[in-house]
Amino acid sequence: MAYDRYRAICHPLHYTTIMTEGLCVLLVAATWILFSGSALLHTFLLIQPSFCADNTISHFFCDLAALLKLSCSDISLNELVISAEGGMLLFLPLCIILGSYVRIGTIILRVPSIKKSLKTFSTCGSHLFVVSLYYGTLIGVYFFSSSWDSTDITASVMYTVVTPMLNPFIYSLRNRDIKQALEMCVKKVNFFKWQSLNPVTAVRGK
């Protein structure tokens, strides 16, 4: 989405010719292949370590960091691969995303229209919030956590469940009809709350 917003804001006249269907498919396929290869590499490395008798993970999925905590053998190679390969796959895209938003920010500040600037900042700001939530929790679990506890489990929920659910919601809020429907729902909820809190006034009004 960062690249899409970058092209839409910085090169609006060439957006349709650059962001073609083939390029979108290529971006998705490259991402899928890259991270599938990363997962396959970690799967192969899990053949070597031996695990203790207590092999129960108190988690909702078999996370790599939690799984390595159960190993009774040397896992220095696994940790080295996580730090090197995982760091590259995490920090390189993060730097590219932040760089694209810095470029977007410099373009927006040159636009004289305040209304257009606020609209662009609202769209990009919501996506930047999701990016910060995703990468922040992911880096915290894999690079700054020494013990697997409830805090790490909560953080893993953020990057595996919450952030994928927020992305479609952010895209939906860009649609004017969905915005109006959401505003109507909020007004109805507030109206029913007001009636429940003021039953006497509601009856007199009738």
C-alpha positions as a Python dict, from the first residue, in 0.01 Angstrom:
ca = {
    (1, 'M'): (0, 0, 0),
    (2, 'A'): (292, 236, 69),
    (3, 'Y'): (414, 196, -289),
    (4, 'D'): (61, 241, -421),
    (5, 'R'): (16, 563, -224),
    (6, 'Y'): (359, 682, -331),
    (7, 'R'): (273, 641, -698),
    (8, 'A'): (-75, 791, -658),
    (9, 'I'): (51, 1104, -480),
    (10, 'C'): (393, 1161, -634),
    (11, 'H'): (310, 1051, -990),
    (12, 'P'): (-69, 1090, -1026),
    (13, 'L'): (-72, 1134, -1405),
    (14, 'H'): (128, 814, -1461),
    (15, 'Y'): (-49, 609, -1190),
    (16, 'T'): (-269, 402, -1421),
    (17, 'T'): (19, 321, -1654),
    (18, 'I'): (256, 225, -1370),
    (19, 'M'): (24, 38, -1133),
    (20, 'T'): (-99, -215, -1385),
    (21, 'E'): (-261, -546, -1300),
    (22, 'G'): (55, -730, -1400),
    (23, 'L'): (269, -523, -1161),
    (24, 'C'): (26, -583, -873),
    (25, 'V'): (32, -958, -940),
    (26, 'L'): (413, -948, -957),
    (27, 'L'): (440, -763, -624),
    (28, 'V'): (208, -1010, -451),
    (29, 'A'): (382, -1312, -605),
    (30, 'A'): (731, -1185, -516),
    (31, 'T'): (625, -1124, -156),
    (32, 'W'): (463, -1466, -129),
    (33, 'I'): (765, -1648, -276),
    (34, 'L'): (1014, -1455, -62),
    (35, 'F'): (843, -1521, 270),
    (36, 'S'): (754, -1879, 177),
    (37, 'G'): (1124, -1940, 114),
    (38, 'S'): (1203, -1785, 450),
    (39, 'A'): (954, -2014, 626),
    (40, 'L'): (1094, -2314, 441),
    (41, 'L'): (1448, -2227, 552),
    (42, 'H'): (1343, -2216, 919),
    (43, 'T'): (1156, -2545, 875),
    (44, 'F'): (1471, -2717, 748),
    (45, 'L'): (1675, -2573, 1036),
    (46, 'L'): (1429, -2724, 1288),
    (47, 'I'): (1540, -3075, 1185),
    (48, 'Q'): (1868, -3045, 1376),
    (49, 'P'): (1763, -2935, 1730),
    (50, 'S'): (1634, -3192, 1980),
    (51, 'F'): (1345, -3106, 2210),
    (52, 'C'): (1281, -3181, 2576),
    (53, 'A'): (1006, -3399, 2717),
    (54, 'D'): (795, -3096, 2804),
    (55, 'N'): (690, -2995, 2453),
    (56, 'T'): (369, -2808, 2526),
    (57, 'I'): (344, -2454, 2391),
    (58, 'S'): (102, -2226, 2573),
    (59, 'H'): (15, -2036, 2259),
    (60, 'F'): (-255, -2027, 1992),
    (61, 'F'): (-13, -2122, 1712),
    (62, 'C'): (325, -2294, 1680),
    (63, 'D'): (542, -1984, 1671),
    (64, 'L'): (911, -2021, 1587),
    (65, 'A'): (1034, -1822, 1886),
    (66, 'A'): (819, -2023, 2129),
    (67, 'L'): (922, -2352, 1968),
    (68, 'L'): (1294, -2281, 2000),
    (69, 'K'): (1251, -2212, 2373),
    (70, 'L'): (1167, -2584, 2419),
    (71, 'S'): (1489, -2709, 2261),
    (72, 'C'): (1747, -2889, 2477),
    (73, 'S'): (2025, -2861, 2218),
    (74, 'D'): (2228, -2576, 2074),
    (75, 'I'): (2007, -2335, 1880),
    (76, 'S'): (2273, -2074, 1806),
    (77, 'L'): (2246, -2138, 1430),
    (78, 'N'): (1870, -2091, 1437),
    (79, 'E'): (1906, -1767, 1633),
    (80, 'L'): (2175, -1646, 1393),
    (81, 'V'): (1950, -1709, 1094),
    (82, 'I'): (1659, -1533, 1267),
    (83, 'S'): (1878, -1230, 1338),
    (84, 'A'): (2038, -1212, 992),
    (85, 'E'): (1767, -1325, 751),
    (86, 'G'): (1475, -1214, 967),
    (87, 'G'): (1632, -875, 1028),
    (88, 'M'): (1681, -821, 656),
    (89, 'L'): (1321, -918, 576),
    (90, 'L'): (1190, -693, 852),
    (91, 'F'): (1404, -381, 848),
    (92, 'L'): (1454, -351, 470),
    (93, 'P'): (1079, -330, 389),
    (94, 'L'): (1027, -105, 692),
    (95, 'C'): (1294, 136, 570),
    (96, 'I'): (1141, 136, 220),
    (97, 'I'): (793, 206, 361),
    (98, 'L'): (915, 487, 584),
    (99, 'G'): (1119, 630, 298),
    (100, 'S'): (816, 634, 70),
    (101, 'Y'): (611, 813, 335),
    (102, 'V'): (885, 1071, 388),
    (103, 'R'): (872, 1135, 14),
    (104, 'I'): (491, 1155, 26),
    (105, 'G'): (512, 1399, 318),
    (106, 'T'): (743, 1634, 129),
    (107, 'I'): (508, 1629, -173),
    (108, 'I'): (199, 1695, 41),
    (109, 'L'): (358, 1993, 217),
    (110, 'R'): (404, 2160, -120),
    (111, 'V'): (32, 2134, -205),
    (112, 'P'): (-149, 2463, -133),
    (113, 'S'): (-488, 2297, -73),
    (114, 'I'): (-531, 2222, 298),
    (115, 'K'): (-837, 2000, 235),
    (116, 'K'): (-647, 1771, -3),
    (117, 'S'): (-351, 1759, 234),
    (118, 'L'): (-568, 1655, 529),
    (119, 'K'): (-741, 1387, 318),
    (120, 'T'): (-406, 1244, 208),
    (121, 'F'): (-263, 1256, 560),
    (122, 'S'): (-569, 1074, 698),
    (123, 'T'): (-535, 790, 446),
    (124, 'C'): (-159, 755, 481),
    (125, 'G'): (-166, 809, 857),
    (126, 'S'): (-405, 519, 915),
    (127, 'H'): (-187, 287, 708),
    (128, 'L'): (127, 412, 882),
    (129, 'F'): (-37, 334, 1216),
    (130, 'V'): (-101, -26, 1107),
    (131, 'V'): (257, -56, 979),
    (132, 'S'): (392, 72, 1311),
    (133, 'L'): (170, -168, 1505),
    (134, 'Y'): (272, -464, 1289),
    (135, 'Y'): (646, -405, 1278),
    (136, 'G'): (666, -280, 1636),
    (137, 'T'): (512, -593, 1785),
    (138, 'L'): (699, -823, 1545),
    (139, 'I'): (1038, -671, 1627),
    (140, 'G'): (956, -673, 1997),
    (141, 'V'): (880, -1047, 1995),
    (142, 'Y'): (1169, -1169, 1780),
    (143, 'F'): (1450, -927, 1865),
    (144, 'F'): (1391, -783, 2212),
    (145, 'S'): (1217, -1064, 2399),
    (146, 'S'): (1424, -1293, 2621),
    (147, 'S'): (1138, -1496, 2770),
    (148, 'W'): (814, -1617, 2613),
    (149, 'D'): (534, -1482, 2835),
    (150, 'S'): (183, -1341, 2812),
    (151, 'T'): (316, -1008, 2681),
    (152, 'D'): (473, -1180, 2381),
    (153, 'I'): (152, -1376, 2318),
    (154, 'T'): (-46, -1051, 2317),
    (155, 'A'): (206, -894, 2080),
    (156, 'S'): (184, -1192, 1845),
    (157, 'V'): (-194, -1150, 1835),
    (158, 'M'): (-136, -795, 1715),
    (159, 'Y'): (76, -887, 1414),
    (160, 'T'): (-106, -1209, 1320),
    (161, 'V'): (-473, -1118, 1380),
    (162, 'V'): (-529, -747, 1446),
    (163, 'T'): (-324, -588, 1167),
    (164, 'P'): (-461, -812, 886),
    (165, 'M'): (-812, -721, 1004),
    (166, 'L'): (-735, -348, 1011),
    (167, 'N'): (-611, -327, 650),
    (168, 'P'): (-950, -405, 484),
    (169, 'F'): (-1118, -171, 732),
    (170, 'I'): (-882, 113, 633),
    (171, 'Y'): (-946, 51, 264),
    (172, 'S'): (-1322, 44, 327),
    (173, 'L'): (-1318, 381, 503),
    (174, 'R'): (-1194, 538, 180),
    (175, 'N'): (-1534, 457, 24),
    (176, 'R'): (-1786, 741, 71),
    (177, 'D'): (-2090, 510, 88),
    (178, 'I'): (-1933, 300, 364),
    (179, 'K'): (-1846, 617, 556),
    (180, 'Q'): (-2207, 734, 537),
    (181, 'A'): (-2339, 393, 645),
    (182, 'L'): (-2096, 388, 938),
    (183, 'E'): (-2204, 738, 1045),
    (184, 'M'): (-2572, 632, 1031),
    (185, 'C'): (-2497, 327, 1249),
    (186, 'V'): (-2316, 543, 1504),
    (187, 'K'): (-2605, 791, 1514),
    (188, 'K'): (-2857, 509, 1566),
    (189, 'V'): (-2652, 359, 1848),
    (190, 'N'): (-2621, 698, 2017),
    (191, 'F'): (-2997, 756, 1976),
    (192, 'F'): (-3087, 423, 2139),
    (193, 'K'): (-2840, 491, 2421),
    (194, 'W'): (-3001, 831, 2479),
    (195, 'Q'): (-3348, 671, 2492),
    (196, 'S'): (-3234, 407, 2741),
    (197, 'L'): (-3076, 672, 2965),
    (198, 'N'): (-3374, 909, 2942),
    (199, 'P'): (-3689, 692, 2932),
    (200, 'V'): (-3913, 959, 3091),
    (201, 'T'): (-3815, 1223, 2838),
    (202, 'A'): (-3869, 978, 2552),
    (203, 'V'): (-4222, 894, 2673),
    (204, 'R'): (-4314, 1262, 2712),
    (205, 'G'): (-4186, 1333, 2364),
    (206, 'K'): (-4426, 1075, 2227),
}
